[in-house]
Each structure stands twice: as C-alpha cells, then as structure tokens.
Tab-separated table of C-alpha atoms and ligand atoms in Angstrom:
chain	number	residue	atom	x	y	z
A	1	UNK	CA	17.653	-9.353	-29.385
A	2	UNK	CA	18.506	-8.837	-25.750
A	3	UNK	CA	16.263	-5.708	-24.125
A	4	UNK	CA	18.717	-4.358	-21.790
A	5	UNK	CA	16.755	-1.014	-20.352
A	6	UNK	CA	14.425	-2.694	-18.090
A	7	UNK	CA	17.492	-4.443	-16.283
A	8	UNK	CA	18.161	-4.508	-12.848
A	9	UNK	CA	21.578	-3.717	-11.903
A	10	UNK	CA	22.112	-7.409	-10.525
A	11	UNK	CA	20.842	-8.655	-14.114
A	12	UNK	CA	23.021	-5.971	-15.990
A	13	UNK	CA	26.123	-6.926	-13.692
A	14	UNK	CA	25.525	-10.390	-14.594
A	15	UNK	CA	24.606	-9.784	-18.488
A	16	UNK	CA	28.044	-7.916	-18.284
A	17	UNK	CA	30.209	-10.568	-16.703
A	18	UNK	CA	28.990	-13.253	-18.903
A	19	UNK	CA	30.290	-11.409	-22.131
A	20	UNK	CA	33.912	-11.693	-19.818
A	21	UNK	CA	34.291	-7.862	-18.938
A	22	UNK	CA	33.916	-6.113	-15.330
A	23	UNK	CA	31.044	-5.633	-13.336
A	24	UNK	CA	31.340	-2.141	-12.840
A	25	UNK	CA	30.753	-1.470	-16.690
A	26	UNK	CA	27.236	-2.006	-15.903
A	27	UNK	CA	26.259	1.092	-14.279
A	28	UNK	CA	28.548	3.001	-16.829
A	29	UNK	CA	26.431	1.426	-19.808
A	30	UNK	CA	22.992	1.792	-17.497
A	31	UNK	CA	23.776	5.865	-18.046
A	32	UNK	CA	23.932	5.685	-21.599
A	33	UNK	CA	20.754	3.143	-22.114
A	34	UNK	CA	18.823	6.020	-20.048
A	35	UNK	CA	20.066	8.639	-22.449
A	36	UNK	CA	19.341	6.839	-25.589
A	37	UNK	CA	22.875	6.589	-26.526
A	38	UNK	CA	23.853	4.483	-29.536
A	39	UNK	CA	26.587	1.660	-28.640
A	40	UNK	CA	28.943	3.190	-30.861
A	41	UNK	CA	28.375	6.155	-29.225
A	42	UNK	CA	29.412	4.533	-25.480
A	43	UNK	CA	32.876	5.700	-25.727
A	44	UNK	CA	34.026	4.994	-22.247
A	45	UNK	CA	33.087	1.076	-22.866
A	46	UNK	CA	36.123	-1.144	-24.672
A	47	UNK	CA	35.225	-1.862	-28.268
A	48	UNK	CA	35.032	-5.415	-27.710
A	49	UNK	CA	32.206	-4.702	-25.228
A	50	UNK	CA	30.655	-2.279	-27.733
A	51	UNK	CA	31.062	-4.813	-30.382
A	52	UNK	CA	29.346	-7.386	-28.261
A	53	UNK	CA	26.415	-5.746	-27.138
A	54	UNK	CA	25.605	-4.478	-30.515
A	55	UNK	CA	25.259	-8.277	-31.895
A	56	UNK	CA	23.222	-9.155	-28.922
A	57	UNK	CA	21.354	-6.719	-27.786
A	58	UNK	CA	19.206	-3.451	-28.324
A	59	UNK	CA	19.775	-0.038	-26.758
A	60	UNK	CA	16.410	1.315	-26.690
A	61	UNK	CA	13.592	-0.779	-27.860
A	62	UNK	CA	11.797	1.476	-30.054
A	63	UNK	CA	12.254	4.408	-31.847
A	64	UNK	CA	10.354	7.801	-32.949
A	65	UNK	CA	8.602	7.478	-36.303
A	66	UNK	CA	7.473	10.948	-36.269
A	67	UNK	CA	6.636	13.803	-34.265
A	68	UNK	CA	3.328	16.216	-34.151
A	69	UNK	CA	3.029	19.173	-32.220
A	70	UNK	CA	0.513	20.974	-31.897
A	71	UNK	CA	0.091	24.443	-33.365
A	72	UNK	CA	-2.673	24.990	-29.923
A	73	UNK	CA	-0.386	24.683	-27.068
A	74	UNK	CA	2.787	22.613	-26.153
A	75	UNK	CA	1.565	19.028	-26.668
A	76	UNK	CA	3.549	16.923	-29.007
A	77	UNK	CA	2.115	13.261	-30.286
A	78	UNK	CA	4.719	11.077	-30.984
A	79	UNK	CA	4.277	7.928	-32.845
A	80	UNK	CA	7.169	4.873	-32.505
A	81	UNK	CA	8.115	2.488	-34.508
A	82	UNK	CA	8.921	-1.296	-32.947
A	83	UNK	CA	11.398	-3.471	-34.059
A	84	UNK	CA	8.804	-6.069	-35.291
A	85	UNK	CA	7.583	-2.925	-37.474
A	86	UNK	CA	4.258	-2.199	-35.322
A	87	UNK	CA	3.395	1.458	-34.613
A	88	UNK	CA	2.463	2.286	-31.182
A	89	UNK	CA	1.521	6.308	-29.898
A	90	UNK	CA	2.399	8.565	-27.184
A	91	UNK	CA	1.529	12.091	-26.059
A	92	UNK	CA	3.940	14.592	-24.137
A	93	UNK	CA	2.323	17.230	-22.779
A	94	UNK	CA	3.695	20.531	-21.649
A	95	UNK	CA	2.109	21.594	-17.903
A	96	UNK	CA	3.221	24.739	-15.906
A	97	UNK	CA	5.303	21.637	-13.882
A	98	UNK	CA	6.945	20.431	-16.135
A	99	UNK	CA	6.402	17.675	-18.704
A	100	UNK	CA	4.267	14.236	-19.063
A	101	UNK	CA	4.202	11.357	-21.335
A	102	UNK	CA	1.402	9.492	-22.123
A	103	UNK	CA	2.875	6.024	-22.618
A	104	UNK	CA	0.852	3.423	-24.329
A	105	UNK	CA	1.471	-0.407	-22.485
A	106	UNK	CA	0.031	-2.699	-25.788
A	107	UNK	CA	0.083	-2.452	-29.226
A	108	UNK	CA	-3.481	-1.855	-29.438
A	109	UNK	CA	-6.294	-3.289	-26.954
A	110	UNK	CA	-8.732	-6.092	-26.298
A	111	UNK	CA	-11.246	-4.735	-24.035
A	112	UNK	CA	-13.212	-3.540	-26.874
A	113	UNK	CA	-14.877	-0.429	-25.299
A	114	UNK	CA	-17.058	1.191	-27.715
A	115	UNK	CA	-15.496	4.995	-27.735
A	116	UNK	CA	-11.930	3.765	-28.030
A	117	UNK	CA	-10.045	3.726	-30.769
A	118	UNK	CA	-7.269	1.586	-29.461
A	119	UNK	CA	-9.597	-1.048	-29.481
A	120	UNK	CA	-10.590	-1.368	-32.857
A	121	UNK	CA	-7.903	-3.891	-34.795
A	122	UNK	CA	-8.226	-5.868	-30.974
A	123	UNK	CA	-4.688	-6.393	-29.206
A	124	UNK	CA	-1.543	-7.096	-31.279
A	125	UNK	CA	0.736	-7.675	-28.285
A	126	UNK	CA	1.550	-6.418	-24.853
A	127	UNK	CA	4.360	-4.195	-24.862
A	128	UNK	CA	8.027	-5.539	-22.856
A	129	UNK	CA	9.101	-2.873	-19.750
A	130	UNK	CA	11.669	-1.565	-22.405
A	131	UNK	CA	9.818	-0.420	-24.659
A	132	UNK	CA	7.651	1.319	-22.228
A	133	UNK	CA	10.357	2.436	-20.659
A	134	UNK	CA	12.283	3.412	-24.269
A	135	UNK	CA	9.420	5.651	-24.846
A	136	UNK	CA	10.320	7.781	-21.915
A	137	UNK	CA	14.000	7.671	-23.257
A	138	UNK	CA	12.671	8.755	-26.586
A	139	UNK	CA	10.314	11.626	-25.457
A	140	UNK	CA	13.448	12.928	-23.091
A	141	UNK	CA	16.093	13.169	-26.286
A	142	UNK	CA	13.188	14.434	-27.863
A	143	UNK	CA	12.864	17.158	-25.895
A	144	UNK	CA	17.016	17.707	-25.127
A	145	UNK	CA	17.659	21.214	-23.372
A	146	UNK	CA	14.494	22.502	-23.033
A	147	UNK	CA	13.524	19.180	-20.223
A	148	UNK	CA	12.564	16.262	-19.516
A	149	UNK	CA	9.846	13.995	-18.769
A	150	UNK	CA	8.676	14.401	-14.770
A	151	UNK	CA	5.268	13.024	-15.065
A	152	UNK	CA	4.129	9.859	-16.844
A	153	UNK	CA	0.151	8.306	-16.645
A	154	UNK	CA	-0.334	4.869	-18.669
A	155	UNK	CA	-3.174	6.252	-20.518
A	156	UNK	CA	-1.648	5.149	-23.916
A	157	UNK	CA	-3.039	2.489	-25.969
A	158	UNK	CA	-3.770	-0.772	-24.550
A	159	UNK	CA	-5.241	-2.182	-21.006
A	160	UNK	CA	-1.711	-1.820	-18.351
A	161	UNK	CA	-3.688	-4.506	-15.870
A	162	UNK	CA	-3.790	-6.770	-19.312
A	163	UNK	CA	0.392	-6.759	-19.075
A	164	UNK	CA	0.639	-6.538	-15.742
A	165	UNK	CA	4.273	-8.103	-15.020
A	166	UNK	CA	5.521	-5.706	-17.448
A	167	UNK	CA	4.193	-2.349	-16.404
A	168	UNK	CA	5.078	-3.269	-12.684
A	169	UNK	CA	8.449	-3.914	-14.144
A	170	UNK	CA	8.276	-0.707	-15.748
A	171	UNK	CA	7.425	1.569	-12.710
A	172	UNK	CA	10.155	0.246	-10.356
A	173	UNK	CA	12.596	0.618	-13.329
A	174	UNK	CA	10.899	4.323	-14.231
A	175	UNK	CA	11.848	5.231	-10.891
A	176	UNK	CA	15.261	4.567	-10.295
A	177	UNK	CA	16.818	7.226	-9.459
A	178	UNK	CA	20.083	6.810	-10.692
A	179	UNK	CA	17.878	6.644	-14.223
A	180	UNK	CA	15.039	7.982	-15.481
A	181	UNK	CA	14.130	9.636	-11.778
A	182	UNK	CA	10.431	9.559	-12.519
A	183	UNK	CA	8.669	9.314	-8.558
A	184	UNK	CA	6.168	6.892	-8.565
A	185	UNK	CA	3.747	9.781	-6.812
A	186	UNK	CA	4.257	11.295	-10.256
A	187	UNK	CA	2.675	8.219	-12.315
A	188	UNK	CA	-1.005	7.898	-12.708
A	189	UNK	CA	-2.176	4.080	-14.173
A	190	UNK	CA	-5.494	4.085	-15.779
A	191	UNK	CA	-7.442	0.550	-15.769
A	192	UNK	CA	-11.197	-0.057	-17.363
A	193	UNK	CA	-11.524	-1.996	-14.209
A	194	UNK	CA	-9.715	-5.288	-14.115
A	195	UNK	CA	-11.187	-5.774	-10.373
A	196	UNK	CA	-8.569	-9.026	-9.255
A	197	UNK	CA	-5.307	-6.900	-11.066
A	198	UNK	CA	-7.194	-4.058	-8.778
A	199	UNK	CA	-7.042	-5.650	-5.880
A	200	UNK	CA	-3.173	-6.967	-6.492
A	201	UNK	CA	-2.229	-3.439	-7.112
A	202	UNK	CA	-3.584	-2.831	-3.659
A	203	UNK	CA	-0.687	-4.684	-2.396
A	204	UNK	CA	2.387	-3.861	-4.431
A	205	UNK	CA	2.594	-0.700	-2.347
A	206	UNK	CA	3.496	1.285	-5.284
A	207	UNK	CA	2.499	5.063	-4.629
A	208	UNK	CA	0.621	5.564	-7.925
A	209	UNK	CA	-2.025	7.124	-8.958
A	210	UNK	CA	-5.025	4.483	-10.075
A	211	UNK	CA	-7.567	6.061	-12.333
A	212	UNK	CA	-10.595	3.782	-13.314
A	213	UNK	CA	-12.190	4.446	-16.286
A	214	UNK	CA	-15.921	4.151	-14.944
A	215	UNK	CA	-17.871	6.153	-18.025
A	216	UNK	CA	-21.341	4.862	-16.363
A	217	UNK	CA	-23.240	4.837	-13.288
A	218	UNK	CA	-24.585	1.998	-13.614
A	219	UNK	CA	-24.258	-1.898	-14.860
A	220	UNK	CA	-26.557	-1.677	-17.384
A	221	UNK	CA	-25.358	1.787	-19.126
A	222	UNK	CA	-21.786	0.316	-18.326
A	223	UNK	CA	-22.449	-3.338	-20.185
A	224	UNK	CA	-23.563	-1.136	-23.479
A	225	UNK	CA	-20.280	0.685	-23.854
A	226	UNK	CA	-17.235	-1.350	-21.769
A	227	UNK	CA	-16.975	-5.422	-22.650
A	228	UNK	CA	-15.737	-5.857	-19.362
A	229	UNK	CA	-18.930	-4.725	-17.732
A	230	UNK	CA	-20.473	-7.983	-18.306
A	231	UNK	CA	-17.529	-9.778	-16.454
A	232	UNK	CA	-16.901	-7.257	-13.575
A	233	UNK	CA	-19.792	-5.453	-11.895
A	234	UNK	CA	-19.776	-1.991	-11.061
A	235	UNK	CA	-20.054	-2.746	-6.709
A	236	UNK	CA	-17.008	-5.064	-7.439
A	237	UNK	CA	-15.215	-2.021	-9.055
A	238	UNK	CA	-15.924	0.244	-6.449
A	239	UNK	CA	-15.202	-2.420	-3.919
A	240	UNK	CA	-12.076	-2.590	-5.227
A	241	UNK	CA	-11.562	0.700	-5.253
A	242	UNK	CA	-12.241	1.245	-1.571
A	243	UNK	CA	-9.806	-1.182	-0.636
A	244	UNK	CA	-6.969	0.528	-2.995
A	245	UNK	CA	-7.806	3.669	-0.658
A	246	UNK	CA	-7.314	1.792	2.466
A	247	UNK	CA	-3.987	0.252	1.466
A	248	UNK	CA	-2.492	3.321	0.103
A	249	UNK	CA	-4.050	6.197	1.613
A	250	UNK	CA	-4.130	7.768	-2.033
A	251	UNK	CA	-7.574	8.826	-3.609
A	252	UNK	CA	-8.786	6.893	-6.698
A	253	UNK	CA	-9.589	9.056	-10.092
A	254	UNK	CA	-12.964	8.337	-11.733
A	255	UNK	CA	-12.867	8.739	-15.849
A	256	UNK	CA	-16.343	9.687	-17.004
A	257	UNK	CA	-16.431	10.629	-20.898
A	258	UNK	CA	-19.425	12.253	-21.567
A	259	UNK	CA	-21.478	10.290	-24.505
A	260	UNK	CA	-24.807	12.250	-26.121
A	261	UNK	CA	-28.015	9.886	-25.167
A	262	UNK	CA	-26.109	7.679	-23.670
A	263	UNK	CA	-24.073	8.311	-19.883
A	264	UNK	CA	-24.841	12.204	-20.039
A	265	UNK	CA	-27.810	13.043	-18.299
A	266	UNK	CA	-28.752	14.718	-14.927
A	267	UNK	CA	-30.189	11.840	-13.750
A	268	UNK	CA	-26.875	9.916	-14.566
A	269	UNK	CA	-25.009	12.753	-12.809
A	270	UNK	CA	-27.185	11.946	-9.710
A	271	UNK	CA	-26.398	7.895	-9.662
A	272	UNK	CA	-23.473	8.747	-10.124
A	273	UNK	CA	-23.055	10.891	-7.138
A	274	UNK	CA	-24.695	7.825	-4.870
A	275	UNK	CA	-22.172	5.552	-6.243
A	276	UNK	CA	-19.085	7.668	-5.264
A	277	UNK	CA	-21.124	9.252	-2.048
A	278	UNK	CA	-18.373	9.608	0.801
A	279	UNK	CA	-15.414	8.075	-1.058
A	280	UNK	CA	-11.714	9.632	-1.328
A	281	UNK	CA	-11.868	9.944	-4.934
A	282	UNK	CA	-12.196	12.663	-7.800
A	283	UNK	CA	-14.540	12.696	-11.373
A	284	UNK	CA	-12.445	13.581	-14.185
A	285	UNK	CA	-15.173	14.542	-16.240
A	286	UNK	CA	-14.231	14.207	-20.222
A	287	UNK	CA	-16.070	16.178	-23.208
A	288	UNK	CA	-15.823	12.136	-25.621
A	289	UNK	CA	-13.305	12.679	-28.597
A	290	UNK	CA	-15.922	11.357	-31.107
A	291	UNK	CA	-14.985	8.197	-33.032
A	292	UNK	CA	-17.261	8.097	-36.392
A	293	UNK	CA	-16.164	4.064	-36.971
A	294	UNK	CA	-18.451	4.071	-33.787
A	295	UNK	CA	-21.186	6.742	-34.627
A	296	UNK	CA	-20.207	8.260	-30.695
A	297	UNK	CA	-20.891	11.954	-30.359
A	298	UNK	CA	-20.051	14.343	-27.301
A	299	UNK	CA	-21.978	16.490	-25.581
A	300	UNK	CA	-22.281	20.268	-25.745
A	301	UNK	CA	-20.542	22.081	-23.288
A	302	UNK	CA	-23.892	23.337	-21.737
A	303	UNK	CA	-24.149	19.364	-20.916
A	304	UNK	CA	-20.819	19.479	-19.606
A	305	UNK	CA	-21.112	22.410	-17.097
A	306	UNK	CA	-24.658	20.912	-15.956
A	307	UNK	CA	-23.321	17.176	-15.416
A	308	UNK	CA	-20.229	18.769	-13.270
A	309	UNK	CA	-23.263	21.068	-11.338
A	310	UNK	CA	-25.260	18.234	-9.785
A	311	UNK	CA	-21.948	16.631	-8.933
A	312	UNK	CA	-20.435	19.357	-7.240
A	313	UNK	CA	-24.413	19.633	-5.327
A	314	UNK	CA	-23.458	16.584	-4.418
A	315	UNK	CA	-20.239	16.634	-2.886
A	316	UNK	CA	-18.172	14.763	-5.234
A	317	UNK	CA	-15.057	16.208	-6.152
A	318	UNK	CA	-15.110	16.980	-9.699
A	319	UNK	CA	-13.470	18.978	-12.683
A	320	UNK	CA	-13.447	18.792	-16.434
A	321	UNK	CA	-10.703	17.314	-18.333
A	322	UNK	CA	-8.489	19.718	-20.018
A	323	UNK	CA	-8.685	18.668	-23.777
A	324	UNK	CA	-4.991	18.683	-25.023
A	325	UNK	CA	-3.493	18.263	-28.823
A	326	UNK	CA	-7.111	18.531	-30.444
A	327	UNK	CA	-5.327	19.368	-33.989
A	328	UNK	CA	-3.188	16.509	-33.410
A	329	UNK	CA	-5.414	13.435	-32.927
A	330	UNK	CA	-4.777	13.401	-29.155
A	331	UNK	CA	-7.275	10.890	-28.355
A	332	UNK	CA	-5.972	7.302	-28.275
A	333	UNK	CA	-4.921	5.351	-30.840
A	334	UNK	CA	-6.677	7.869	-33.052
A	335	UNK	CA	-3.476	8.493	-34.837
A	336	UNK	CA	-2.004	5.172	-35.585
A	337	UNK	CA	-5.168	4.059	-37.462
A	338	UNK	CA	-4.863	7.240	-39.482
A	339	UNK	CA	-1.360	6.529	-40.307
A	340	UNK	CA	-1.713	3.039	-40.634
A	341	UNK	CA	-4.270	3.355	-43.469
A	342	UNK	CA	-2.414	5.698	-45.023
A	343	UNK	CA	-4.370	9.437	-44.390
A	344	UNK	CA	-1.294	10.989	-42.916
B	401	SAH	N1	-7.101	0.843	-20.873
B	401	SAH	C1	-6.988	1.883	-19.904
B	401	SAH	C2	-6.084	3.039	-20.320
B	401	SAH	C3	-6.158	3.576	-21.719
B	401	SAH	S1	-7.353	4.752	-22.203
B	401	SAH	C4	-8.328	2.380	-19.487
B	401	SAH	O1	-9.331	1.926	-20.010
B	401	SAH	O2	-8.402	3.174	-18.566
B	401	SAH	C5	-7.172	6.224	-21.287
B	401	SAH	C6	-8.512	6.929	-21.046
B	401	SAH	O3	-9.055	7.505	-22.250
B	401	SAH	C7	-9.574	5.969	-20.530
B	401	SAH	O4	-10.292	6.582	-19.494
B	401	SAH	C8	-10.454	5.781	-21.738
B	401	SAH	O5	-11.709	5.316	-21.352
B	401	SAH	C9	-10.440	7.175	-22.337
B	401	SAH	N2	-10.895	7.242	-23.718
B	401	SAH	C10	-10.757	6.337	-24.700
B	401	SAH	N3	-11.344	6.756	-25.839
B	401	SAH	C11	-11.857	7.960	-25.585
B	401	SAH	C12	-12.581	8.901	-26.356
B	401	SAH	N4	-12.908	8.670	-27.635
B	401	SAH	N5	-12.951	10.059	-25.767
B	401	SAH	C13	-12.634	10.308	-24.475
B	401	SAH	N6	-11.945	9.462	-23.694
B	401	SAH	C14	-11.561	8.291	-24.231
C-alpha cells in the first residue's frame, strides 16, 4: 500500500493526477491525512477519488493499540499497531507548554546497549516517515479538544541515525506548516553516537535539538555498556559534537543514566566534567529505569544529588531528568516486551 503522509506536495500533486483527477485535490486530501481522517470520511473529494485511494493507498500508517495514562501526572503511553502487525511505543507527555510525543523511529534497536530495553529482540525494521509521522497524527486525535502535539524528541525505540533518510524525511514533513506545524526548534533527536550520521546532521541545517546519549566518561566504562563504543571513540563523539555546535550555533544535550558500580561515582562525575570542560552543552542527568533481563540497578538519590554537585563545581551545566509515567512503563520499549509476552 501507497504511504501518502510523508508526501511532498509535488509528489501528492502528481500521485493525484495520475489517478486522472485535479491537482488541487492534493492539498484538500493533505488536510485530512494530517487529521487522521478516514477516506470515507473525505467528503469534499469525488467518490471515485475516495474509491481509488482506498484500494491503493493508506491514510495513516499505523494505528493506536491502546492507551495508558498515568494515574501520577498527565503522561499517556501509547502503544501502535503496524500494518505488518508489529507493535511499536510512544509517550505524550503533558508540560506547562504544551504537549510532546516521544516517537519511536524502528521497531526495536540494534545497538544493543546494555540498559535498554529496545534493544533486546535486536532491530525488526526501521520505521517509513509515515509512520513516524502517523504517530503524531495519532497522539493529536488522541488528544482532540484539549491540544495538540507542539513538541516531539525521537527518543522512542530504535537508533534515528540507523534510518536516517527517513527521520530527515520526517522532520521537514513534521514541520510543514500547512500540516502538522511542529518547528523544528521544538524537536530534540537523540543518537548513541553514530559519529559520520553526526557529522552529516551538521550539515542538513535542520534547527534541532541533538542529544547524545554519552552514559560514560570514558572509553573503557563506555565499551562495557554501549556496542558502539568499540566502533566510535568517545574524542570522535565529542569531536563531532563540537562541530554540530559550530554549524548550528545550538548546544548539544549529554544523556548520562546513572548505573550503581558502574558510571556513578564522584570520580566519574569529575572525568566527566574534563570531557565536557568549556563546551556549549548541558548533562541531562537520568536516575536508570532498571531492566532486571539485564541485572542494571539505579542509584539512590543521595548518588544523584552528589554526581550533579561536582558537576555543577565544575561548571557544566547540569540538571536531573524529570522521571515521567513511572506507573506506566515509561522507559523504552519497556512496554512492548510486556505486552508482547503477554503480562498486560
Ligand atoms: N537510540 C537513541 C534514542 C533512543 S533512547 C539513543 O540511544 O539516544 C532515548 C534515551 O533513553 C537514550 O539516552 C537512552 O540511552 C536512554 N535509556 C534507554 N534505556 C534506559 C533506561 N533503562 N534508563 C534510563 N535511560 C534509558
């Protein structure tokens, strides 16, 4: 089937006029596709048209399974179902401005980090720009009157720099604003640290925000926990992320969950500090969602408060992660394994 969402309006104009009917349709369907609306529903497009498209083509690429909100505070997890019948996740989150989606860019992940639960069945498939794209559609009819979604950060399952045609597909389509109206300064990406995909970000000139999930301060802590350690060294990370700051003029975010015995230390908080000393860039310090498959704990929040001391000493702009959704399995990927082995 035909994925229509993630058109262009020179590709929907074209789509259009090879099924015989008027160019101008295409922006009138483009405003339904953004609002989720069903082809039968598209009642100012001829029949025929309606007929058409529904033989060839999808309206939104995915669809919500179920919804969880959270009996804590306004965070929802959703979980979609694909077409091929795979289950991907997403998180909206309610902020005093307004609302964000997590969005998730594979179904699952191959980097293998040891504190993910993405990772664990390995990477199904990447994800198509529509169905990242139909998950923003989704969350918005999802939430109807009461708004819609302002913010999105590709923190969902899967590695974005591991699709990389897609999601750049995705954010100049999540943009538009005759569509979803999402500014890019309103998207964070989060990578593990694919340095070349770094550096080609550099140059899209695409006004997002990159977070890098760094979780050590050094090669050898790194190699234990994140695969990709061994192929990317830390000084080619940061490297990377220098240059990202030149180009753009837009600080880089630092991820840095917190794992007992193993990244959590004072003495990790001060090579840590060296590494990022005199950088545009921020620690988002995270207490680790523990995964038991993996035997990972956290830390205590007297661990937290001391690792965010020494880097404050230090100069380095830091804060703790709010922790949203606890009841709901807000961690990644935590909730499709549940589901798909049956404990929900
Ligand atoms: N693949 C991308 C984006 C997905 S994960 C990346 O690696 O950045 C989004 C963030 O959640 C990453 O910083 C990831 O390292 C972090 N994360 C994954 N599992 C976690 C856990 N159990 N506890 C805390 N943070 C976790």
């Amino acid at each position: 089937m035909d994925e229509l969402l993630e058109k262009s309006m020179d590709e929907l104009k074209a789509y259009i006029s090879a099924m015989g009917e008027k160019p101008f349709r295409a922006s009138q369907l483009y405003q339904y596709l953004v609002k989720g609306v069903p082809f039968e529903e598209m009642t100012t497009l001829p029949l025929s048209l309606r007929s058409e498209l529904a033989k060839k083509a999808l309206p939104l690429s995915l669809k919500i399974h179920a919804a969880y909100p959270s009996k804590i505070d306004g965070t929802v997890k959703l979980l979609y179902d694909l077409p091929d019948g795979n289950l991907i996740e997403g998180v909206l989150m309610r902020y005093h401005y307004g609302y964000t989606l997590c969005v998730s860019t594979q179904v699952g992940c191959k980097m293998g980090c040891l504190f993910c639960a993405s990772t664990l069945g390995g990477c199904v498939r990447s994800l198509s720009a529509s169905e990242m794209l139909s998950q923003v559609v989704c969350a918005n009819r999802y939430l109807g009157d009461k708004g819609r979604v302002g913010h999105v950060v590709l923190m969902g399952s899967g590695e974005p720099f591991d699709n990389y045609n897609n999601v750049i597909r995705f954010l100049n389509e999540v943009r538009r604003e005759d569509g979803l109206s999402v500014g890019l300064r309103n998207v964070s990406l989060s990578t593990c640290g694919l340095v070349p995909e770094m550096i080609r970000f550099a140059d899209e000139n695409l006004p997002v925000t990159l977070s890098v999930s760094l979780h050590a301060p050094n090669d050898e802590i790194r190699r234990q926990i994140m695969p990709i350690a061994k192929t990317y060294a830390i000084s080619q990370v940061i490297e990377a992320c220098r240059l990202y700051i030149k180009k753009t003029g837009r600080r880089v975010i630092f991820e840095y969950a917190l794992i007992d015995g193993i990244n959590a230390d004072t003495l990790h908080a001060y090579q840590l500090s060296n590494l990022l000393r005199n950088m545009q860039c921020h620690v988002n310090v995270i207490p680790l969602n523990s995964v038991p498959e993996r035997g990972l704990r956290g830390v205590s929040e007297k661990q937290v408060s001391a690792f965010l001391k020494t880097l404050e000493e230090k100069h380095i702009s830091a804060t703790r992660r709010r922790e949203m959704g606890d009841d709901i399995e807000g961690a990644c990927g935590q909730l499709r394994r549940h589901t798909m082995e049956g404990n929900t």
